[in-house]
Amino acid sequence: MLTTNPFDDDKLREECGVFGIYDAETASAVVALGLHALQHRGQEAAGITSWDGQHFHTHRAMGHVAGNFDRDDVIRGLPGRVAVGHVRYSTTGETALRNVQPLFAELSSGGFAVAHNGNISNAMKLRRELVRRGSIFQSTSDTEVIIHLVATSTYRTLLDKFIDALKQVEGAYSLICLTPEGMLACRDPLGIRPLVMGKLGDATIFASETVALDVIGAEFIREVEPGEIVIVTDSGVRSIQPFGSINPRPCIFEHVYFSRPDSIVDGTSVYDVRKAIGAQLAIEAPVEADLVIPVPDSGVPAAIGYAQQSGIPFELGIIRSHYVGRTFIQPGDQVRHLGVKLKHNANRALIGGKRVVLIDDSIVRGTTSLKIVQMMRDAGAAEVHMRIASPPTRHSCFYGVDTPERTKLLAAKLDVPGMSDYIHADSLAFVSIEGLYKALGHDRRAEVRPQHCDACFTGDYPTTLTDQDELAPTDQLSLLAERVV
């Protein structure tokens, strides 16, 4: 199979998306709509679990929300006024139906369903300990560790068991859990992964992004605070902070790429931030050119900002077709290469003889940038300059993002001039880490510690990485052994 979106194949993959609603007519239908708005966060699989007051009902499927949850028979099979849903792109665990969330188990307290956005960075160690104590795992997902920790906790109440479980895990998590007693929503103490709260009439809603609230006409109430657990029952909504005070470190890449541009993250418009990053990039890395061209679609806001700051005209020099299926059968290399152009094609009449500045959000392996630069040259561009609206991605993420091994990150192996040579650009520049923070309204040099998790750029991981540390010596050797040729 060939993915016909070659530009998106070389991106850091969005983690996952979660959506939950409490006390709404046909709750599962509302969840399905919310998941549609979060589809960009996970396109591999989707699932919904509902509670009708007596029984839990679950439907999980590989593929997109559309086609799986736009059928009346599916929604009718998910009755109740409470439901939770999940869209998945796997960062841990195999691509299989058994790993599709929400995960569900019958505990001593009753049914327990969980939808998780993030990654438990000590899941392998915890899993080994649980298996030795007799736990039997049904999936390879790190999320199932949370269920077993809750199930084996010696505390009396379900809430205390849940807190006990979370105090044993490290890493990043935004969770929505469904139980017979009510709904639990929480965020890790550093707030690495996002989670917001809204209202639709009498219903309480939780979602990964505000855009999911917009789509269903819900009111945004607030973000779930880092380390906060929100408990929703028929008696009302209450909140606790069982983890103490910790300086938050929300993921900075939500602003760069992961979140939809029409979402609000950390109280700031994602679209406005991306335009500000583009403007900062124009200040830091100016170039004489005729056109500013975004790499669709994620590069568009930054390209607008770059064009406005530089005075160079913004043009759509790469045209994207939105009517091509996600994959198709390719019988040979000739058809494979033709397929690359099905979704994106150069606007030849515009580009011929022009000096162009390409704006993209990131460079991961470099294979995408190489294709784009060549596409511009084939269309007759006189010069091709590339500007990236994030710093070089030199480190892997272990908090719920499917980052390649560090050995496969182009910026981990080459400096910027070497990367420019590799993608065959006339010049290449990235926004500085200080410039990225400036676009977010922060002065990174003046801060005691960063306001965000920026580990993929700096290597400054805000938590311990128990599982990864066990593999670190091998990774370092392989990094030294591999070079771009």
Coordinates of C-alpha atoms in Angstrom, one line a residue:
M1 CA 0.0 0.0 0.0
L2 CA 1.1 3.5 -0.7
T3 CA 0.0 6.5 1.4
T4 CA -0.9 9.2 -1.1
N5 CA -0.1 12.0 1.3
P6 CA 3.7 12.0 1.0
F7 CA 4.1 15.3 2.8
D8 CA 2.3 14.1 5.9
D9 CA 4.2 10.8 6.1
D10 CA 7.4 12.6 7.3
K11 CA 5.7 14.4 10.2
L12 CA 5.7 13.8 14.0
R13 CA 2.5 11.8 14.3
E14 CA -0.2 13.3 16.5
E15 CA -0.7 11.4 19.7
C16 CA -4.4 10.6 20.2
G17 CA -7.6 12.5 20.8
V18 CA -10.2 11.9 23.6
F19 CA -13.7 13.1 24.1
G20 CA -16.2 12.4 26.9
I21 CA -19.7 13.6 27.8
Y22 CA -21.8 13.2 30.9
D23 CA -25.6 13.6 31.0
A24 CA -26.7 14.1 27.4
E25 CA -29.3 12.5 25.2
T26 CA -27.7 10.1 22.7
A27 CA -24.4 10.7 24.3
S28 CA -22.6 8.4 21.9
A29 CA -23.8 10.4 18.9
V30 CA -22.3 13.6 20.4
V31 CA -19.1 11.8 21.1
A32 CA -18.9 10.7 17.5
L33 CA -19.2 14.3 16.4
G34 CA -16.5 15.4 18.8
L35 CA -14.2 12.7 17.5
H36 CA -14.8 13.9 13.9
A37 CA -13.3 17.2 15.0
L38 CA -10.3 15.4 16.6
Q39 CA -9.7 13.1 13.7
H40 CA -6.3 14.9 12.9
R41 CA -5.0 13.6 16.2
G42 CA -5.4 9.9 15.3
Q43 CA -6.4 8.3 12.0
E44 CA -5.6 4.7 12.7
A45 CA -8.6 3.7 14.8
A46 CA -11.5 4.9 16.8
G47 CA -13.8 3.7 19.6
I48 CA -16.7 4.7 21.8
T49 CA -17.9 3.3 25.1
S50 CA -21.3 4.2 26.6
W51 CA -23.0 3.6 30.0
D52 CA -26.8 3.3 30.1
G53 CA -27.1 3.1 33.9
Q54 CA -26.9 -0.7 34.0
H55 CA -24.6 -1.9 31.3
F56 CA -21.5 -0.7 29.3
H57 CA -21.5 -0.8 25.5
T58 CA -18.4 -0.6 23.3
H59 CA -17.8 -0.3 19.6
R60 CA -14.2 -0.1 18.4
A61 CA -12.9 -0.2 14.8
M62 CA -9.9 0.3 12.6
G63 CA -10.0 3.4 10.4
H64 CA -11.6 6.8 10.6
V65 CA -14.6 8.0 12.6
A66 CA -16.6 8.4 9.3
G67 CA -17.7 5.1 8.0
N68 CA -17.5 3.5 11.5
F69 CA -19.7 5.8 13.6
D70 CA -21.9 7.6 11.1
R71 CA -24.3 4.6 11.0
D72 CA -27.6 4.5 13.0
D73 CA -27.2 0.9 14.0
V74 CA -23.8 1.6 15.6
I75 CA -25.1 4.6 17.6
R76 CA -28.2 2.7 18.6
G77 CA -25.9 0.0 20.0
L78 CA -24.3 2.6 22.2
P79 CA -27.2 3.7 24.4
G80 CA -27.0 5.9 27.5
R81 CA -26.5 9.5 28.6
V82 CA -22.8 9.0 29.3
A83 CA -20.1 8.1 26.8
V84 CA -16.3 8.4 26.1
G85 CA -14.5 8.1 22.8
H86 CA -11.0 8.0 21.4
V87 CA -9.2 8.4 18.1
R88 CA -5.8 6.6 17.9
Y89 CA -2.5 6.8 16.3
S90 CA -0.4 4.2 18.0
T91 CA 2.8 5.4 19.8
T92 CA 3.0 2.2 21.9
G93 CA 1.6 -1.2 21.1
E94 CA 0.9 -2.9 17.8
T95 CA -1.7 -1.7 15.3
A96 CA -4.5 -4.1 16.2
L97 CA -8.1 -4.0 17.3
R98 CA -7.2 -5.2 20.8
N99 CA -5.2 -1.9 21.3
V100 CA -8.0 0.4 20.1
Q101 CA -9.5 2.5 22.9
P102 CA -11.4 3.0 25.1
L103 CA -10.0 0.0 26.9
F104 CA -12.6 -1.7 29.2
A105 CA -12.4 -4.1 32.1
E106 CA -14.7 -5.4 34.8
L107 CA -13.2 -4.5 38.2
S108 CA -14.4 -5.3 41.7
S109 CA -16.1 -2.0 41.7
G110 CA -17.8 -2.6 38.3
G111 CA -16.9 -1.7 34.8
F112 CA -14.0 0.7 34.0
A113 CA -13.4 2.3 30.6
V114 CA -10.4 4.5 29.9
A115 CA -9.4 6.7 27.0
H116 CA -5.8 8.0 27.1
N117 CA -3.9 10.6 25.3
G118 CA -0.2 10.4 26.1
N119 CA 2.4 7.8 26.9
I120 CA 3.4 6.1 30.2
S121 CA 7.2 6.2 30.1
N122 CA 7.6 3.5 32.8
A123 CA 4.9 1.2 31.4
M124 CA 7.3 -1.7 30.5
K125 CA 8.7 -1.8 34.1
L126 CA 5.2 -1.6 35.6
R127 CA 3.9 -4.2 33.3
R128 CA 6.7 -6.7 34.2
E129 CA 5.9 -6.2 37.9
L130 CA 2.2 -6.6 37.4
V131 CA 2.6 -9.8 35.4
R132 CA 4.9 -11.2 38.1
R133 CA 2.0 -10.5 40.6
G134 CA -0.5 -12.4 38.4
S135 CA -2.0 -9.7 36.1
I136 CA -3.1 -11.0 32.7
F137 CA -2.8 -8.4 29.9
Q138 CA -5.2 -8.4 27.0
S139 CA -3.4 -5.7 24.9
T140 CA 0.1 -4.4 24.3
S141 CA -1.0 -0.8 25.0
D142 CA 0.7 1.2 27.8
T143 CA -2.8 2.4 28.8
E144 CA -3.8 -1.1 30.1
V145 CA -1.2 -0.7 32.9
I146 CA -3.4 2.0 34.4
I147 CA -6.3 -0.4 34.5
H148 CA -4.3 -3.1 36.3
L149 CA -2.8 -0.6 38.8
V150 CA -6.4 0.5 39.7
A151 CA -7.6 -3.2 39.9
T152 CA -4.7 -4.3 42.2
S153 CA -4.6 -1.2 44.5
T154 CA -5.3 -1.9 48.2
Y155 CA -7.2 1.3 48.7
R156 CA -10.9 1.1 49.5
T157 CA -12.7 3.6 47.2
L158 CA -12.4 3.7 43.4
L159 CA -11.2 7.3 43.5
D160 CA -8.4 6.4 45.9
K161 CA -7.4 3.4 43.8
F162 CA -7.3 5.7 40.8
I163 CA -5.1 8.2 42.6
D164 CA -2.8 5.4 43.8
A165 CA -2.4 4.1 40.3
L166 CA -1.5 7.5 38.9
K167 CA 1.1 8.1 41.6
Q168 CA 2.9 5.0 40.2
V169 CA 3.1 6.1 36.6
E170 CA 5.5 8.6 35.0
G171 CA 5.2 10.4 31.7
A172 CA 2.3 12.1 30.0
Y173 CA -1.4 11.4 30.2
S174 CA -4.8 13.1 29.7
L175 CA -7.4 10.5 30.7
I176 CA -11.2 10.3 30.6
C177 CA -12.5 7.3 32.6
L178 CA -16.0 6.0 32.7
T179 CA -17.3 4.1 35.7
P180 CA -20.7 3.2 37.2
E181 CA -20.1 5.9 39.8
G182 CA -19.5 8.7 37.2
M183 CA -16.8 10.1 34.9
L184 CA -13.2 10.9 35.9
A185 CA -11.1 13.3 33.8
C186 CA -7.5 14.1 34.7
R187 CA -4.2 15.5 33.4
D188 CA -0.7 14.6 34.3
P189 CA 1.0 16.8 36.9
L190 CA 3.1 18.6 34.3
G191 CA 0.1 19.1 31.9
I192 CA 2.2 17.8 29.0
R193 CA -0.9 16.6 27.1
P194 CA -3.9 18.9 26.7
L195 CA -7.5 18.5 28.1
V196 CA -10.3 21.0 28.2
M197 CA -13.7 21.2 29.8
G198 CA -17.0 22.4 28.4
K199 CA -20.8 22.5 28.8
L200 CA -23.7 21.7 26.5
G201 CA -26.9 22.5 28.3
D202 CA -26.7 20.3 31.5
A203 CA -24.0 18.0 30.0
T204 CA -20.4 18.2 31.1
I205 CA -17.8 17.6 28.3
F206 CA -14.1 16.9 28.2
A207 CA -12.0 17.0 25.0
S208 CA -8.4 17.2 23.8
E209 CA -9.1 20.5 22.0
T210 CA -11.5 23.3 22.0
V211 CA -12.4 22.8 18.4
A212 CA -14.3 19.6 19.4
L213 CA -16.5 21.8 21.7
D214 CA -17.0 24.3 18.8
V215 CA -18.2 21.6 16.5
I216 CA -21.0 20.5 18.8
G217 CA -22.0 24.0 19.9
A218 CA -20.7 23.6 23.4
E219 CA -19.4 26.3 25.7
F220 CA -15.7 26.3 26.6
I221 CA -15.4 26.4 30.4
R222 CA -11.7 26.0 31.2
E223 CA -8.7 23.8 30.8
V224 CA -8.3 20.9 33.1
E225 CA -5.4 22.0 35.3
P226 CA -2.1 20.0 35.3
G227 CA -2.4 17.4 38.1
E228 CA -6.1 17.9 38.5
I229 CA -8.8 15.2 38.7
V230 CA -12.3 16.3 37.8
I231 CA -15.1 14.0 39.1
V232 CA -18.5 14.2 37.5
T233 CA -21.5 12.4 39.0
D234 CA -25.3 12.9 39.2
S235 CA -24.6 15.0 42.3
G236 CA -22.5 17.5 40.3
V237 CA -18.9 18.3 39.4
R238 CA -16.0 18.5 41.9
S239 CA -12.2 18.8 41.6
I240 CA -9.2 17.6 43.5
Q241 CA -5.4 18.2 43.2
P242 CA -3.8 15.1 44.7
F243 CA -0.3 15.5 43.3
G244 CA 0.8 18.8 44.9
S245 CA 2.2 21.9 43.2
I246 CA 4.5 21.3 40.2
N247 CA 5.6 23.7 37.5
P248 CA 3.6 22.8 34.3
R249 CA 5.4 21.9 31.1
P250 CA 2.7 21.6 28.4
C251 CA 3.9 20.3 25.0
I252 CA 5.1 23.2 22.8
F253 CA 4.5 21.2 19.6
E254 CA 0.7 21.6 20.2
H255 CA 1.2 25.2 19.0
V256 CA 3.5 24.3 16.1
Y257 CA 1.7 21.4 14.5
F258 CA -0.5 19.0 16.6
S259 CA -3.6 21.1 17.4
R260 CA -6.0 22.4 14.8
P261 CA -5.4 26.0 14.0
D262 CA -8.9 26.9 15.0
S263 CA -8.3 25.6 18.6
I264 CA -7.3 27.6 21.7
V265 CA -4.4 26.1 23.6
D266 CA -3.1 27.5 26.9
G267 CA -5.5 30.4 26.4
T268 CA -3.9 31.4 23.0
S269 CA -5.2 31.0 19.4
V270 CA -3.1 28.3 17.7
Y271 CA -3.6 30.2 14.4
D272 CA -2.3 33.4 15.8
V273 CA 0.7 31.7 17.4
R274 CA 1.6 30.0 14.1
K275 CA 1.4 33.4 12.2
A276 CA 3.6 34.9 14.9
I277 CA 6.2 32.1 14.5
G278 CA 6.3 32.8 10.8
A279 CA 6.8 36.5 11.4
Q280 CA 9.6 35.7 13.9
L281 CA 11.2 33.3 11.3
A282 CA 11.2 36.2 8.7
I283 CA 13.0 38.4 11.2
E284 CA 15.6 35.7 12.1
A285 CA 16.1 34.2 8.6
P286 CA 15.3 36.8 5.8
V287 CA 16.0 36.0 2.2
E288 CA 15.5 37.8 -1.1
A289 CA 12.7 36.0 -2.9
D290 CA 9.7 36.5 -5.1
L291 CA 7.2 34.2 -3.5
V292 CA 6.4 32.7 -0.1
I293 CA 4.8 29.3 -0.5
P294 CA 3.4 27.1 2.3
V295 CA 3.7 23.4 2.4
P296 CA 0.0 22.4 2.7
D297 CA -1.8 22.4 5.0
S298 CA 0.2 22.8 8.2
G299 CA 2.6 25.4 6.9
V300 CA -0.1 27.9 5.8
P301 CA -0.4 30.1 9.0
A302 CA 3.3 30.4 9.4
A303 CA 3.7 31.2 5.7
I304 CA 1.1 34.0 6.1
G305 CA 3.1 35.4 9.0
Y306 CA 6.4 35.2 7.1
A307 CA 4.9 36.9 4.0
Q308 CA 3.4 39.7 6.1
Q309 CA 6.6 40.4 8.0
S310 CA 8.9 40.1 5.0
G311 CA 6.7 41.9 2.4
I312 CA 7.2 39.0 0.0
P313 CA 3.9 37.9 -1.7
F314 CA 2.1 34.8 -0.3
E315 CA 1.0 32.4 -3.0
L316 CA -0.4 28.8 -3.1
G317 CA 2.5 27.3 -5.1
I318 CA 1.5 23.8 -4.1
I319 CA -2.0 22.7 -4.8
R320 CA -3.5 19.9 -2.7
S321 CA -6.4 17.7 -3.8
H322 CA -8.8 16.8 -1.1
Y323 CA -10.6 14.1 -3.1
V324 CA -8.0 11.4 -3.1
G325 CA -8.4 8.3 -0.9
R326 CA -5.9 7.7 1.9
T327 CA -4.2 4.7 0.2
F328 CA -4.3 2.8 -3.0
I329 CA -2.8 -0.4 -4.4
Q330 CA 0.4 0.3 -6.3
P331 CA 1.7 -2.5 -8.6
G332 CA 5.1 -1.0 -9.4
D333 CA 7.5 1.9 -9.0
Q334 CA 6.2 3.9 -11.9
V335 CA 2.7 4.0 -10.4
R336 CA 4.2 4.7 -7.0
H337 CA 5.9 7.8 -8.2
L338 CA 2.8 9.0 -10.1
G339 CA 0.8 8.5 -6.9
V340 CA 3.0 11.0 -5.1
K341 CA 1.4 13.7 -7.2
L342 CA -2.2 12.7 -6.6
K343 CA -2.6 14.8 -3.5
H344 CA 0.0 17.6 -4.1
N345 CA 1.1 19.2 -7.3
A346 CA 3.2 22.3 -8.1
N347 CA 1.5 25.3 -9.5
R348 CA 3.8 25.6 -12.5
A349 CA 2.5 28.8 -14.1
L350 CA 3.2 30.6 -10.8
I351 CA 6.6 29.1 -9.9
G352 CA 8.5 29.1 -13.2
G353 CA 11.5 31.4 -13.0
K354 CA 10.7 32.6 -9.5
R355 CA 12.8 32.5 -6.3
V356 CA 10.6 30.8 -3.8
V357 CA 10.6 30.4 0.0
L358 CA 8.9 27.2 1.2
I359 CA 7.5 27.3 4.7
D360 CA 6.9 24.1 6.7
D361 CA 6.3 23.3 10.3
S362 CA 9.2 20.8 10.9
I363 CA 11.8 18.5 9.3
V364 CA 11.8 15.0 10.7
R365 CA 13.6 12.5 8.5
G366 CA 14.1 15.0 5.7
T367 CA 12.5 12.8 3.0
T368 CA 9.5 15.1 2.6
S369 CA 11.6 18.2 2.3
L370 CA 13.7 16.5 -0.4
K371 CA 10.6 15.7 -2.4
I372 CA 9.2 19.3 -2.0
V373 CA 12.4 21.0 -3.1
Q374 CA 12.7 18.7 -6.1
M375 CA 9.0 19.4 -7.0
M376 CA 9.8 23.2 -7.0
R377 CA 12.8 22.7 -9.2
D378 CA 10.9 20.5 -11.6
A379 CA 8.3 23.3 -11.9
G380 CA 11.1 25.7 -13.0
A381 CA 11.9 27.6 -9.7
A382 CA 15.0 29.7 -10.1
E383 CA 15.9 29.3 -6.4
V384 CA 14.4 27.2 -3.6
H385 CA 14.8 28.4 0.0
M386 CA 13.3 26.5 2.9
R387 CA 12.3 28.0 6.3
I388 CA 11.0 25.9 9.2
A389 CA 8.6 27.2 11.8
S390 CA 10.2 25.2 14.6
P391 CA 13.7 24.5 15.8
P392 CA 15.6 21.4 14.5
T393 CA 14.0 18.2 15.9
R394 CA 17.1 16.5 17.4
H395 CA 15.5 14.3 20.1
S396 CA 12.8 11.7 20.2
C397 CA 9.6 12.3 22.2
F398 CA 8.5 9.8 24.8
Y399 CA 5.3 11.5 25.8
G400 CA 2.8 10.2 23.3
V401 CA 4.2 11.3 20.0
D402 CA 5.3 8.7 17.4
T403 CA 8.8 10.2 16.8
P404 CA 11.3 8.1 14.9
E405 CA 14.3 6.7 16.7
R406 CA 16.9 9.4 17.2
T407 CA 19.1 7.7 14.6
K408 CA 16.5 8.6 12.0
L409 CA 16.1 12.2 12.8
L410 CA 18.0 14.3 10.2
A411 CA 18.8 17.0 12.7
A412 CA 20.4 14.5 15.1
K413 CA 22.9 13.6 12.4
L414 CA 23.6 16.8 10.5
D415 CA 24.0 20.4 11.2
V416 CA 21.9 23.0 9.3
P417 CA 24.2 23.4 6.4
G418 CA 24.5 19.6 6.1
M419 CA 20.7 19.3 6.2
S420 CA 20.4 22.0 3.5
D421 CA 22.7 20.0 1.2
Y422 CA 20.8 16.9 1.9
I423 CA 17.5 18.3 0.8
H424 CA 19.2 20.2 -2.1
A425 CA 17.9 23.6 -1.0
D426 CA 19.6 26.9 -1.9
S427 CA 19.3 27.8 1.8
L428 CA 17.7 26.3 5.0
A429 CA 16.9 28.0 8.3
F430 CA 14.9 27.2 11.4
V431 CA 13.3 29.5 13.9
S432 CA 15.4 29.6 17.1
I433 CA 14.1 28.1 20.3
E434 CA 14.1 31.7 21.8
G435 CA 12.2 32.9 18.8
L436 CA 9.6 30.1 19.2
Y437 CA 9.0 31.1 22.8
K438 CA 8.9 34.8 21.8
A439 CA 6.0 34.0 19.4
L440 CA 4.2 32.4 22.4
G441 CA 4.8 35.6 24.5
H442 CA 7.6 34.2 26.7
D443 CA 11.2 35.3 27.2
R444 CA 13.0 31.9 27.4
R445 CA 16.3 33.5 28.5
A446 CA 14.7 35.2 31.4
E447 CA 12.9 32.2 32.7
V448 CA 14.2 30.0 35.5
R449 CA 12.9 27.0 33.6
P450 CA 11.0 26.6 30.3
Q451 CA 7.3 27.2 30.3
H452 CA 6.8 24.2 28.0
C453 CA 8.1 20.8 27.2
D454 CA 10.5 21.4 24.4
A455 CA 12.5 18.1 24.7
C456 CA 12.2 17.2 21.0
F457 CA 14.3 20.4 20.3
T458 CA 16.5 20.7 23.4
G459 CA 16.7 17.2 24.9
D460 CA 15.5 18.7 28.3
Y461 CA 13.0 16.0 29.3
P462 CA 10.8 17.1 32.2
T463 CA 10.3 13.6 33.7
T464 CA 12.3 10.5 34.3
L465 CA 12.3 8.0 31.4
T466 CA 12.6 4.7 33.2
D467 CA 11.9 2.4 30.2
Q468 CA 14.0 4.4 27.8
D469 CA 17.0 4.6 30.2
E470 CA 17.2 0.9 30.1
L471 CA 17.7 1.1 26.3
A472 CA 19.9 4.2 26.3
P473 CA 23.4 2.6 25.9
T474 CA 22.2 0.7 22.7
D475 CA 20.6 3.8 21.3
Q476 CA 23.7 5.9 21.8
L477 CA 25.9 3.3 20.0
S478 CA 23.5 3.0 17.1
L479 CA 23.4 6.8 16.8
L480 CA 27.2 7.0 16.6
A481 CA 27.2 4.2 14.0
E482 CA 24.7 5.7 11.6
R483 CA 25.4 8.6 9.3
V484 CA 23.6 10.1 6.3
V485 CA 25.4 9.2 3.1

